[in-house]
PDB file of C-alpha atoms in Angstrom:
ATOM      1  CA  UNK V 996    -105.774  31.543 -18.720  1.00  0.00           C
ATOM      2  CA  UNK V 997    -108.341  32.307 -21.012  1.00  0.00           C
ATOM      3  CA  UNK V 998    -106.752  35.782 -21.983  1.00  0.00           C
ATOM      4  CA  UNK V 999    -103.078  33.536 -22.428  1.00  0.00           C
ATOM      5  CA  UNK V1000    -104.710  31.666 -25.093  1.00  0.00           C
ATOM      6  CA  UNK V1001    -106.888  33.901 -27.122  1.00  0.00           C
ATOM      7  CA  UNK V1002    -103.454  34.776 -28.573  1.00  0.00           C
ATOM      8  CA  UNK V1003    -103.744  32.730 -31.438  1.00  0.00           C
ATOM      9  CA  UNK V1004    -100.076  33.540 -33.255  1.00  0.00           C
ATOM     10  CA  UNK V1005     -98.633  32.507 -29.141  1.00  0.00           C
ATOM     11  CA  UNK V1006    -100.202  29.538 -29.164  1.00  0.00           C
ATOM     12  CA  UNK V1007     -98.746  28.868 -32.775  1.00  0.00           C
ATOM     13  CA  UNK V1008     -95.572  29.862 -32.360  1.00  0.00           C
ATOM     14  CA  UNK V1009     -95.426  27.445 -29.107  1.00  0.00           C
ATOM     15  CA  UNK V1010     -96.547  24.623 -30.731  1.00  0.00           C
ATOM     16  CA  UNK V1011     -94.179  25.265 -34.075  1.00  0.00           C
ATOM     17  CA  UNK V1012     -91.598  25.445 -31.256  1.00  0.00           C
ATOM     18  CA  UNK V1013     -92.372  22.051 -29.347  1.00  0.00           C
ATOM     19  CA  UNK V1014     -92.472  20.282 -32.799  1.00  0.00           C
ATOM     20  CA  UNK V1015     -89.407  21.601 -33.735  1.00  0.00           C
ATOM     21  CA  UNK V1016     -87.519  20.374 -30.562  1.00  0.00           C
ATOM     22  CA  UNK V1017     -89.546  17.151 -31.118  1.00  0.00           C
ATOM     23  CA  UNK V1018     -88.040  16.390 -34.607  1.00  0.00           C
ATOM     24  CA  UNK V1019     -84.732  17.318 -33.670  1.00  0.00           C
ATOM     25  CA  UNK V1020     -84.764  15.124 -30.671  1.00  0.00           C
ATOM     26  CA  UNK V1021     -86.472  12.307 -33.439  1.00  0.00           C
ATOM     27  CA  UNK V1022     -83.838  12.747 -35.658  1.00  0.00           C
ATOM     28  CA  UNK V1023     -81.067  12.040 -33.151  1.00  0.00           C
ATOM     29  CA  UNK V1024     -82.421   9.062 -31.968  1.00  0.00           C
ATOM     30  CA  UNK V1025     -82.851   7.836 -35.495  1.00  0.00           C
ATOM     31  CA  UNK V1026     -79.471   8.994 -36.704  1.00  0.00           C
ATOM     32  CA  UNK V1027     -77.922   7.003 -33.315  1.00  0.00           C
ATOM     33  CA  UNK V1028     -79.828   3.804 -34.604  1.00  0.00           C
ATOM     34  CA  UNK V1029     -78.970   3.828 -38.120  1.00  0.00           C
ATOM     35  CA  UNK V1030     -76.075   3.510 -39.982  1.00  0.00           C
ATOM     36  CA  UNK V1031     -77.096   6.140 -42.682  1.00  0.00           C
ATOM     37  CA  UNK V1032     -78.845   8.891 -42.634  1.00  0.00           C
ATOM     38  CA  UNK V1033     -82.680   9.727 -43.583  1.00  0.00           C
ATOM     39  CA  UNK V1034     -83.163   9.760 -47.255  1.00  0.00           C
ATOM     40  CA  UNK V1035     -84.047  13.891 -46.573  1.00  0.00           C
ATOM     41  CA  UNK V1036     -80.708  14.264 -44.898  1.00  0.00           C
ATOM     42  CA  UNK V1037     -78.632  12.042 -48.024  1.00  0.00           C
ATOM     43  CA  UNK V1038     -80.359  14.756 -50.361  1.00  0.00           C
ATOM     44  CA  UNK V1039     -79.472  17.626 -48.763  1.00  0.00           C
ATOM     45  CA  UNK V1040     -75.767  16.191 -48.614  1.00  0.00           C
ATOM     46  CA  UNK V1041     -75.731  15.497 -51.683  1.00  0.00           C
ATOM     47  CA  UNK V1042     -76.898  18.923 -53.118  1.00  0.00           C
ATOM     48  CA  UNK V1043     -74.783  20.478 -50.809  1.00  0.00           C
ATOM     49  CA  UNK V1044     -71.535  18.393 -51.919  1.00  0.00           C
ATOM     50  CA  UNK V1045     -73.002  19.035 -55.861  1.00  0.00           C
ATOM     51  CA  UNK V1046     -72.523  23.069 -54.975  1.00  0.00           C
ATOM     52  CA  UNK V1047     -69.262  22.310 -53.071  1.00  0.00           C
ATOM     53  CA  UNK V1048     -68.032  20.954 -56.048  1.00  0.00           C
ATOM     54  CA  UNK V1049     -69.541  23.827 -58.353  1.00  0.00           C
ATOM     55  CA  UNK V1050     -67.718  26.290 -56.503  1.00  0.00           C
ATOM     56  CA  UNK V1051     -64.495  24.512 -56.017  1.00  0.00           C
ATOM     57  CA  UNK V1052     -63.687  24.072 -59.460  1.00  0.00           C
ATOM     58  CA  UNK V1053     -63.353  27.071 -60.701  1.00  0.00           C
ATOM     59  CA  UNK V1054     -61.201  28.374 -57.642  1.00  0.00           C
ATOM     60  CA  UNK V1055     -58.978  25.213 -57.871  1.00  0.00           C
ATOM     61  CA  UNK V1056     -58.365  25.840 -61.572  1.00  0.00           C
ATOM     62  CA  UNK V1057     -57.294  29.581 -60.730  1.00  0.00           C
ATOM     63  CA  UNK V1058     -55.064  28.252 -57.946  1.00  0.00           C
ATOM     64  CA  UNK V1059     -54.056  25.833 -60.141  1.00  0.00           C
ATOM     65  CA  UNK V1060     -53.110  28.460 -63.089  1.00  0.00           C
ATOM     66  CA  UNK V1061     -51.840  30.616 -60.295  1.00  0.00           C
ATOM     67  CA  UNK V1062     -49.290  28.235 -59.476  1.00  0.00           C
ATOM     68  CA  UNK V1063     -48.378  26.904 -62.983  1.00  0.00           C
ATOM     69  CA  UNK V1064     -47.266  30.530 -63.844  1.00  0.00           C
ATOM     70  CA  UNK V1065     -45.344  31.263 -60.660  1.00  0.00           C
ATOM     71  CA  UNK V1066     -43.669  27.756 -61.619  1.00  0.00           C
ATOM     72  CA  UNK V1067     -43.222  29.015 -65.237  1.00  0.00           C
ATOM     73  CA  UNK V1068     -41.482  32.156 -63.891  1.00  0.00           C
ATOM     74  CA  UNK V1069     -39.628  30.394 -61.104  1.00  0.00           C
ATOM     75  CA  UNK V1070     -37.895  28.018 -64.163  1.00  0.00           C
ATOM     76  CA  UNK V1071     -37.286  30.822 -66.259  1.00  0.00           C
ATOM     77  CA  UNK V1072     -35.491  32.925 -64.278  1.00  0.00           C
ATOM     78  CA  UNK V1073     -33.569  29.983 -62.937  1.00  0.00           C
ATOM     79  CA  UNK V1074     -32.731  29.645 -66.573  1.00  0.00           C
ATOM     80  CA  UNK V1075     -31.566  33.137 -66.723  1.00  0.00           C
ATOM     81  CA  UNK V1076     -29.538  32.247 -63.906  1.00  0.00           C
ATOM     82  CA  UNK V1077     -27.731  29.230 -65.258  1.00  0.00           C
ATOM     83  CA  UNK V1078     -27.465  30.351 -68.699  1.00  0.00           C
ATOM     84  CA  UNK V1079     -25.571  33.254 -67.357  1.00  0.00           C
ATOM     85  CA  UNK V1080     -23.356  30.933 -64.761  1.00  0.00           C
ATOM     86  CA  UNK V1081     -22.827  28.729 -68.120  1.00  0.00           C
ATOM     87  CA  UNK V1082     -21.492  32.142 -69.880  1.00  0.00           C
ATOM     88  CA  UNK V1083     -19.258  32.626 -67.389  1.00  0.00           C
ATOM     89  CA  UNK V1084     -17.213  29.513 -67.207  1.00  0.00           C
ATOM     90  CA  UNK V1085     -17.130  29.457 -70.826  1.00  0.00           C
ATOM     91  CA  UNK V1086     -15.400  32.899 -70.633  1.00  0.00           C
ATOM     92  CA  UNK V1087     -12.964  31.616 -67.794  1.00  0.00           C
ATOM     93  CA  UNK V1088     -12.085  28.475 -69.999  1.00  0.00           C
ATOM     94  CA  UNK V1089     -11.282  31.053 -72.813  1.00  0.00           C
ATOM     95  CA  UNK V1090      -9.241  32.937 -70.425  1.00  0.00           C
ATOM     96  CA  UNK V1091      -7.302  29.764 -68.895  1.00  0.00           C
ATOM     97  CA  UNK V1092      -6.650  28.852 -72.412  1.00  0.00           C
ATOM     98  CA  UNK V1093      -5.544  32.220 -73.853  1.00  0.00           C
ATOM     99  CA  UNK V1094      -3.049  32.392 -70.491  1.00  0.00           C
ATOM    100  CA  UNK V1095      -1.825  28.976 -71.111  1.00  0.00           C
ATOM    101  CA  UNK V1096      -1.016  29.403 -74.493  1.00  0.00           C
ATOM    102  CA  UNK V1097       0.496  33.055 -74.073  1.00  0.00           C
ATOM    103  CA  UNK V1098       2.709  31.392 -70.840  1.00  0.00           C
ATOM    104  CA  UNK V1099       3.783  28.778 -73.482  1.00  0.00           C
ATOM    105  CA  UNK V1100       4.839  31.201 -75.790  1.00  0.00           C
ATOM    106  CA  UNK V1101       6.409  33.195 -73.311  1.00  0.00           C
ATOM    107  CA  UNK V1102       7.997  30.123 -71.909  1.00  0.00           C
ATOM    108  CA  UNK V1103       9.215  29.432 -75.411  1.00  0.00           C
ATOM    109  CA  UNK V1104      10.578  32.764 -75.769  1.00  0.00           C
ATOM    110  CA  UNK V1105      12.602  33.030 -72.701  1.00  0.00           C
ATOM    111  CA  UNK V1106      14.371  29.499 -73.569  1.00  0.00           C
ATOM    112  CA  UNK V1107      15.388  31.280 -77.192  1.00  0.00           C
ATOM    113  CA  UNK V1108      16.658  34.905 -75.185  1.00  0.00           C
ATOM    114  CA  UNK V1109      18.877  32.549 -73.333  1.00  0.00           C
ATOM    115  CA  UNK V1110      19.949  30.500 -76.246  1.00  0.00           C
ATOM    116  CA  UNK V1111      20.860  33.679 -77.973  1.00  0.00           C
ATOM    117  CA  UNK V1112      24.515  34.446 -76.541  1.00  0.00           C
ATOM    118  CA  UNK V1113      25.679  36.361 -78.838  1.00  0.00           C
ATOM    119  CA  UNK V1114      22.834  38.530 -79.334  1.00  0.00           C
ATOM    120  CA  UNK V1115      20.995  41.290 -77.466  1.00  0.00           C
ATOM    121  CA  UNK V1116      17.599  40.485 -76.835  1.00  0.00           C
ATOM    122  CA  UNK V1117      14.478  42.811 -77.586  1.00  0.00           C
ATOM    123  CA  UNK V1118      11.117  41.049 -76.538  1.00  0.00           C
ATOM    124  CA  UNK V1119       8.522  42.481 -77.933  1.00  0.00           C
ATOM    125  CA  UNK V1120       4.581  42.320 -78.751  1.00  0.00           C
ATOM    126  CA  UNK V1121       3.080  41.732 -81.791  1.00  0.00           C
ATOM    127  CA  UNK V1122       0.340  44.690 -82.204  1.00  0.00           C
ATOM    128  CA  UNK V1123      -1.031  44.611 -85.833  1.00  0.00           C
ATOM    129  CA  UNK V1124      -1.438  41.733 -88.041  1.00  0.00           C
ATOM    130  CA  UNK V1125      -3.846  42.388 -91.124  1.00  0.00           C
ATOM    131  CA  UNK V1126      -5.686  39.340 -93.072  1.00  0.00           C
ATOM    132  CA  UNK V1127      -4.424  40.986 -96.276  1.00  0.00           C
ATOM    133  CA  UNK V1128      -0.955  40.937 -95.436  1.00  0.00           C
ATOM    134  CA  UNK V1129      -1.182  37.829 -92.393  1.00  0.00           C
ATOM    135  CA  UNK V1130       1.964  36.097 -94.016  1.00  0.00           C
ATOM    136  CA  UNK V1131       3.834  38.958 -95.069  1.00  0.00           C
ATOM    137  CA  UNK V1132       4.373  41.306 -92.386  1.00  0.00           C
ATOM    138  CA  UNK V1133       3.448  42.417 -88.728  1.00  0.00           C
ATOM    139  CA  UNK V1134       4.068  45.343 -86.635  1.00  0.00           C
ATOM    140  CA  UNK V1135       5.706  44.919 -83.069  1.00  0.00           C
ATOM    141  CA  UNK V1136       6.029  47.220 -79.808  1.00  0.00           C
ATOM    142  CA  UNK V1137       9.186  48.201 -79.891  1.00  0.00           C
ATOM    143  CA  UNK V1138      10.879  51.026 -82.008  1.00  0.00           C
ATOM    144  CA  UNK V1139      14.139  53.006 -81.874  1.00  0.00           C
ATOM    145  CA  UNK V1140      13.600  53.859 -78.433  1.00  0.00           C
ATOM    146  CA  UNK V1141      14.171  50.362 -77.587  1.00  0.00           C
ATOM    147  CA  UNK V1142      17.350  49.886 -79.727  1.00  0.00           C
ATOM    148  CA  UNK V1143      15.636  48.652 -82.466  1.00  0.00           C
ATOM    149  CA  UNK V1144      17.285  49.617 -85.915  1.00  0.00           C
ATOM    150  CA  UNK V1145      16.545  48.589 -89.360  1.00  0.00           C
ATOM    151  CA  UNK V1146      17.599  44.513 -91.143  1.00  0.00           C
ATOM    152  CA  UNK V1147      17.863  42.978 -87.245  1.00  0.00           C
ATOM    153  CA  UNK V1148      16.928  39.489 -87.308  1.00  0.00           C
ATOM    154  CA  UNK V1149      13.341  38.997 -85.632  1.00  0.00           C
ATOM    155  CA  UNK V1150      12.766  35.322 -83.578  1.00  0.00           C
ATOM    156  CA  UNK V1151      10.409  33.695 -82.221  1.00  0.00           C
ATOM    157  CA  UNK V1152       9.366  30.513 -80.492  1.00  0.00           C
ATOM    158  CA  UNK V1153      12.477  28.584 -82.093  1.00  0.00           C
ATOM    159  CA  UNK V1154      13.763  30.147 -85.032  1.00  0.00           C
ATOM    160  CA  UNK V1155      13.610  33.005 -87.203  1.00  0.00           C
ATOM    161  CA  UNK V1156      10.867  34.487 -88.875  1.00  0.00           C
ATOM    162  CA  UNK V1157      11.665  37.903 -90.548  1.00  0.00           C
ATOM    163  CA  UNK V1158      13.786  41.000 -90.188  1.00  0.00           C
ATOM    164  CA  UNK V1159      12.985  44.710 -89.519  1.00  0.00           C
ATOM    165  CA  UNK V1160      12.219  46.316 -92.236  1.00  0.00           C
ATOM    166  CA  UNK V1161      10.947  49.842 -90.891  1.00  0.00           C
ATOM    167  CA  UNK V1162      11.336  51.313 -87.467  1.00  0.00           C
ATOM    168  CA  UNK V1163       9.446  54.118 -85.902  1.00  0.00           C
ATOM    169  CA  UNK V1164      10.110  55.266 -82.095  1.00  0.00           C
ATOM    170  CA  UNK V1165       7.442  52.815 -80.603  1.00  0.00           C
ATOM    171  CA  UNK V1166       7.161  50.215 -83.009  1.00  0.00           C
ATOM    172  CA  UNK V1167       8.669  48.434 -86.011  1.00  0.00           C
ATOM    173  CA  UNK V1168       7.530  46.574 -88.850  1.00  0.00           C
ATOM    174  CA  UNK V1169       8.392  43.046 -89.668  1.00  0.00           C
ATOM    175  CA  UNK V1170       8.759  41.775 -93.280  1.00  0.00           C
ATOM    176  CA  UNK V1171       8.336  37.682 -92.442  1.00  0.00           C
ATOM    177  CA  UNK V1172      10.537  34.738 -93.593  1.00  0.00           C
ATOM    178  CA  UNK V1173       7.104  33.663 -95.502  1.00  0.00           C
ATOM    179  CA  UNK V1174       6.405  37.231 -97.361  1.00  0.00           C
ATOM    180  CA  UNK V1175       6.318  36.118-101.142  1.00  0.00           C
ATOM    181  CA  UNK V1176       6.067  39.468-102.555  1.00  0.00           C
ATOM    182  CA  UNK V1177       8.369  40.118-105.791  1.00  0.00           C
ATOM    183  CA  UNK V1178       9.474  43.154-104.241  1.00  0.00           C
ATOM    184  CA  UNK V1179      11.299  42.080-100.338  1.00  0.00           C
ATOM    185  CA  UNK V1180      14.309  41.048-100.226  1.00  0.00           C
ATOM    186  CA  UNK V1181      15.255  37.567-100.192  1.00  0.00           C
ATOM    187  CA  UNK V1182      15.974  35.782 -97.244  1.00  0.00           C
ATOM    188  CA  UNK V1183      19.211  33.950 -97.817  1.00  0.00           C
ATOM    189  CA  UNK V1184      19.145  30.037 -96.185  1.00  0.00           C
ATOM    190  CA  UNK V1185      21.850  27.245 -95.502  1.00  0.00           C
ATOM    191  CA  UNK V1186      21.127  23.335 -95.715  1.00  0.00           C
ATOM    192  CA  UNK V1187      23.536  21.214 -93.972  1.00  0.00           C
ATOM    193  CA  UNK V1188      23.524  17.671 -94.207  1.00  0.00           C
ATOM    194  CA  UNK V1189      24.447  14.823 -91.831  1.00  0.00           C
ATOM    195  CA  UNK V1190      28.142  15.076 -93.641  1.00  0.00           C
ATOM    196  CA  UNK V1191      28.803  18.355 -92.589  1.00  0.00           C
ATOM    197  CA  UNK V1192      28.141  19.250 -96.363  1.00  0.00           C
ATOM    198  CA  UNK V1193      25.721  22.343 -97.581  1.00  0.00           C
ATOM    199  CA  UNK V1194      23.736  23.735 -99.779  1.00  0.00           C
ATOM    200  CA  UNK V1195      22.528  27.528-100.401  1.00  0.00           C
ATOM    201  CA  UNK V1196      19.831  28.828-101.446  1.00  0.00           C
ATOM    202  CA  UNK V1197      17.440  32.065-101.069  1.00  0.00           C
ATOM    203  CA  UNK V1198      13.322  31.304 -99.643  1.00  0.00           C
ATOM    204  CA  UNK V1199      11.425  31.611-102.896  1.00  0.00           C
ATOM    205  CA  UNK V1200       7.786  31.088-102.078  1.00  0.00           C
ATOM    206  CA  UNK V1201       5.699  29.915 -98.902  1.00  0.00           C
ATOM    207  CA  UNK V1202       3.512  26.850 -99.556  1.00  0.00           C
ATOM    208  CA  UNK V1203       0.234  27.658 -97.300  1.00  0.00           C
ATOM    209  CA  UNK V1204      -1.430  24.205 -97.667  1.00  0.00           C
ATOM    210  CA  UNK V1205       0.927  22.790 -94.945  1.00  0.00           C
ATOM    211  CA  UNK V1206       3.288  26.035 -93.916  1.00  0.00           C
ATOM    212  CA  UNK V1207       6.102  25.143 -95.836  1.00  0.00           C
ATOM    213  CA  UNK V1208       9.082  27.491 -96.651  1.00  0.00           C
ATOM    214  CA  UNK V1209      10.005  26.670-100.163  1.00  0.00           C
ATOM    215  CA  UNK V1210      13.557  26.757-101.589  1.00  0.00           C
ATOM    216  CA  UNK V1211      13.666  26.681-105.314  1.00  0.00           C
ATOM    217  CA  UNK V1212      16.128  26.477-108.128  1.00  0.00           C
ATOM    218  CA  UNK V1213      18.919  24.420-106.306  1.00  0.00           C
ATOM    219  CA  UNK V1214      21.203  22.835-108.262  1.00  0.00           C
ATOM    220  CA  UNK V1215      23.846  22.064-105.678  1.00  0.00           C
ATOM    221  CA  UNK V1216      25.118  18.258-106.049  1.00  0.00           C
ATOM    222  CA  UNK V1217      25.133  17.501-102.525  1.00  0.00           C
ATOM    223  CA  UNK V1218      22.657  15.207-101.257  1.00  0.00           C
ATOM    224  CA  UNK V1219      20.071  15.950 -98.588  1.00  0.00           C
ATOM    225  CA  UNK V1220      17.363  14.136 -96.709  1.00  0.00           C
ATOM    226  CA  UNK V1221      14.513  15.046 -94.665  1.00  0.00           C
ATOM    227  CA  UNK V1222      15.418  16.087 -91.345  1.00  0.00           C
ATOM    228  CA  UNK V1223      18.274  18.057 -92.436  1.00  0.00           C
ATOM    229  CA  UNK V1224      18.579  21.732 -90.211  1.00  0.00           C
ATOM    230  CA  UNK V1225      18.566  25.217 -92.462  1.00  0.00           C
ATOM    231  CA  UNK V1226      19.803  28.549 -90.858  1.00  0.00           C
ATOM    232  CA  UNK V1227      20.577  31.638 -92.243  1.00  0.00           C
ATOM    233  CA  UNK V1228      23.781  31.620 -94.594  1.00  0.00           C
ATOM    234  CA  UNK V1229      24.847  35.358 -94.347  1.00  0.00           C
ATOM    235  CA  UNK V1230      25.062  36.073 -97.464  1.00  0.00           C
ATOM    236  CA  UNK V1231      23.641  39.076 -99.000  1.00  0.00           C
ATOM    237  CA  UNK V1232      24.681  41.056 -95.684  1.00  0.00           C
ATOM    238  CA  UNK V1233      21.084  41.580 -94.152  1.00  0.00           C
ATOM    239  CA  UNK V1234      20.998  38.492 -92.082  1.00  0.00           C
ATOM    240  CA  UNK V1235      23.596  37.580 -89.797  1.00  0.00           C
ATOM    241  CA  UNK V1236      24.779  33.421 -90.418  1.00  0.00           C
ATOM    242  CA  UNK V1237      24.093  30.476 -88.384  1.00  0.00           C
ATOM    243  CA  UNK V1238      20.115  31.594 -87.107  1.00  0.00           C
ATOM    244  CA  UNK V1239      17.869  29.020 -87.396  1.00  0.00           C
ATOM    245  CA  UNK V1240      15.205  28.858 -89.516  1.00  0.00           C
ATOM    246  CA  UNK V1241      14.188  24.878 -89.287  1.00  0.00           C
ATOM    247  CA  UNK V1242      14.009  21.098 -90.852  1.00  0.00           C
ATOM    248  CA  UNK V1243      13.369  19.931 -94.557  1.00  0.00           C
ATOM    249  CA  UNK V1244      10.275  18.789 -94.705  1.00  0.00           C
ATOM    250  CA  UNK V1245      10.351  17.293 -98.403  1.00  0.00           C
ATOM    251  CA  UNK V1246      12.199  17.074-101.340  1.00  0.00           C
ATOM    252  CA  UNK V1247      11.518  17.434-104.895  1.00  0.00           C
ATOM    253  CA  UNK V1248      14.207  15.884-106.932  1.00  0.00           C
ATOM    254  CA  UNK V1249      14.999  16.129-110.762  1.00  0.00           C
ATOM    255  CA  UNK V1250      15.781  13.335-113.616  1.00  0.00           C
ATOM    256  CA  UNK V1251      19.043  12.824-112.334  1.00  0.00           C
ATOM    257  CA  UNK V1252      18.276  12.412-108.619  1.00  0.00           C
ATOM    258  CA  UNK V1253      19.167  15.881-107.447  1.00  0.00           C
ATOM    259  CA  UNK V1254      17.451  18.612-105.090  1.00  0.00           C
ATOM    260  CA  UNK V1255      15.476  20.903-107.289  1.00  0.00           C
ATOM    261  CA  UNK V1256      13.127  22.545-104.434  1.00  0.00           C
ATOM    262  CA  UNK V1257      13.160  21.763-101.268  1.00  0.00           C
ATOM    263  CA  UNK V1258      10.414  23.003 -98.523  1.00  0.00           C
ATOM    264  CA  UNK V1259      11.049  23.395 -95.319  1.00  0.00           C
ATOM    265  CA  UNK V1260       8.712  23.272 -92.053  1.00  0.00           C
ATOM    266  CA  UNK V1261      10.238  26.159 -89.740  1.00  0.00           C
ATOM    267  CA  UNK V1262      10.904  26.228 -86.169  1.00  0.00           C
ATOM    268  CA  UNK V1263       8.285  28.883 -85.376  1.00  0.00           C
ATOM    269  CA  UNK V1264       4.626  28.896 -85.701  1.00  0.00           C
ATOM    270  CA  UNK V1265       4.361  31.810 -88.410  1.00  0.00           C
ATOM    271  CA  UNK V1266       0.382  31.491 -88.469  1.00  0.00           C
ATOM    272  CA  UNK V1267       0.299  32.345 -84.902  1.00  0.00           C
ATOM    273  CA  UNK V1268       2.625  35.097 -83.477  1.00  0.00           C
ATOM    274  CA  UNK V1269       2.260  36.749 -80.074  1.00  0.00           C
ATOM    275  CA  UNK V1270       5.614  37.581 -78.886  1.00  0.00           C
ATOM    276  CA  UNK V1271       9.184  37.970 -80.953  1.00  0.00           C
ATOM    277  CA  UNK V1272      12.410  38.933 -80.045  1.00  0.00           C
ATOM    278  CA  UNK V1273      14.283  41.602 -82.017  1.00  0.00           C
ATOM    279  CA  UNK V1274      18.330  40.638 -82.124  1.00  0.00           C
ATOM    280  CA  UNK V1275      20.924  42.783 -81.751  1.00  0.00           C
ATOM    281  CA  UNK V1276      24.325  41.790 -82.321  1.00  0.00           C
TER     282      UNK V1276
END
């Protein structure tokens, strides 16, 4: 017994050991009884929750940045996504439009083939239009191959809107109703009135404010009102008689009450061509 307790650092380590268990079992009982803990055990919360704190910012700012960018990237390429889907319907509305207005035209076209009964009908493409020339002339898609010969009558929509003035195998050039060059050759027009009565005349100029046909220089006696229908007159021998060309739009009348120029709104569209027909008689 003697020998057990000469140890000195046993007998220590024993005791540090039953005071240990002691306080623990203290410190139960205590915590049991009371509603909050020792003041010891509040400040080692405390600095605990301080360093919990410490710590956790910094890692829930990262998280936080972490997360704003994948948001950031998320939204951007869901705007890639929509911008393109909003890309593509506006190029299918472009396309419905385009094919509504070319089966319009088209629609348009067939109506003047069958009105045409006298006439053999070449349909044809427009395939060149330059800004230089836009009013003057146009080249179509048909040539000789098709049947196409020089001075036939070119239609489209409604009414007529030039004649061939050149003609290669595959295509043909167009010299339009509007061309105001000095040089082309007059297109020669007829005004009849509600009487029956009419006037002649030759297209001298193209009024582009409002895409009027002008007829100058008429000094026929016969009266004529707006609404009156013009067709080709014959004469001259490069356009056959009775096409139609359109309505008179307005009149311009001298001192003595008279037609001096007349302009005349035509049955075709001539600032928007697509598809003619080339007549053959």
């Amino acid at each position: 017994m003697q020998k057990f307790f000469s140890n000195r650092k046993l007998v220590i380590a024993i005791i540090i050991l039953i005071i240990s268990f002691g306080l623990m079992s203290v410190s139960v009982a205590i915590r049991d009884r009371k509603s909050t803990p020792p003041l010891v055990q509040q400040f080692g919360n405390d600095v605990a929750g301080a360093v919990n704190r410490v710590i956790a910012w910094p890692v829930n700012g990262l998280q936080s940045a972490t997360n704003s960018v994948s948001d950031l990237l998320n939204t951007y390429q869901e705007n890639q996504k929509l911008k393109k889907q909003v890309d593509q319907l506006a190029q299918a509305k472009v396309n419905a439009q385009t094919a509504t207005a070319e089966n319009k035209q088209l629609r348009k076209e067939l109506k003047l083939n069958e009105s045409l009964t006298d006439y053999t009908a070449v349909s044809a493409n427009v395939l060149t239009r330059t800004p230089s020339s836009w009013m003057n002339q146009l080249v179509i898609s048909k040539g000789a191959t098709a049947g196409v010969k020089k001075n036939m009558p070119v239609m489209s929509q409604a009414g007529l809107i030039g004649r061939i003035v050149e003609v290669n195998q595959t295509n043909s050039k167009v010299e339009l109703i509007s061309n105001t060059s000095s040089s082309s050759n007059k297109f020669a027009i007829q005004i009849t009135n509600s009487a029956g009565k009419t006037v002649n005349g030759i297209v001298t100029g193209f009024d582009t404010s409002n895409n009027y046909i002008q007829m100058g220089s008429v000094t026929s006696s016969v009266k004529i009102k707006k609404g009156d229908k013009v067709v080709t007159s014959g004469l001259g021998g490069l356009t056959p008689k009775g096409l139609y060309v359109g309505t008179v739009a307005k009149i311009k009348q001298d001192d003595y009450g008279l037609a001096s120029e007349v302009e005349i709104k035509p049955a075709a569209d001539l600032t928007d061509l697509t598809v003619v027909t080339v007549a053959e008689q």
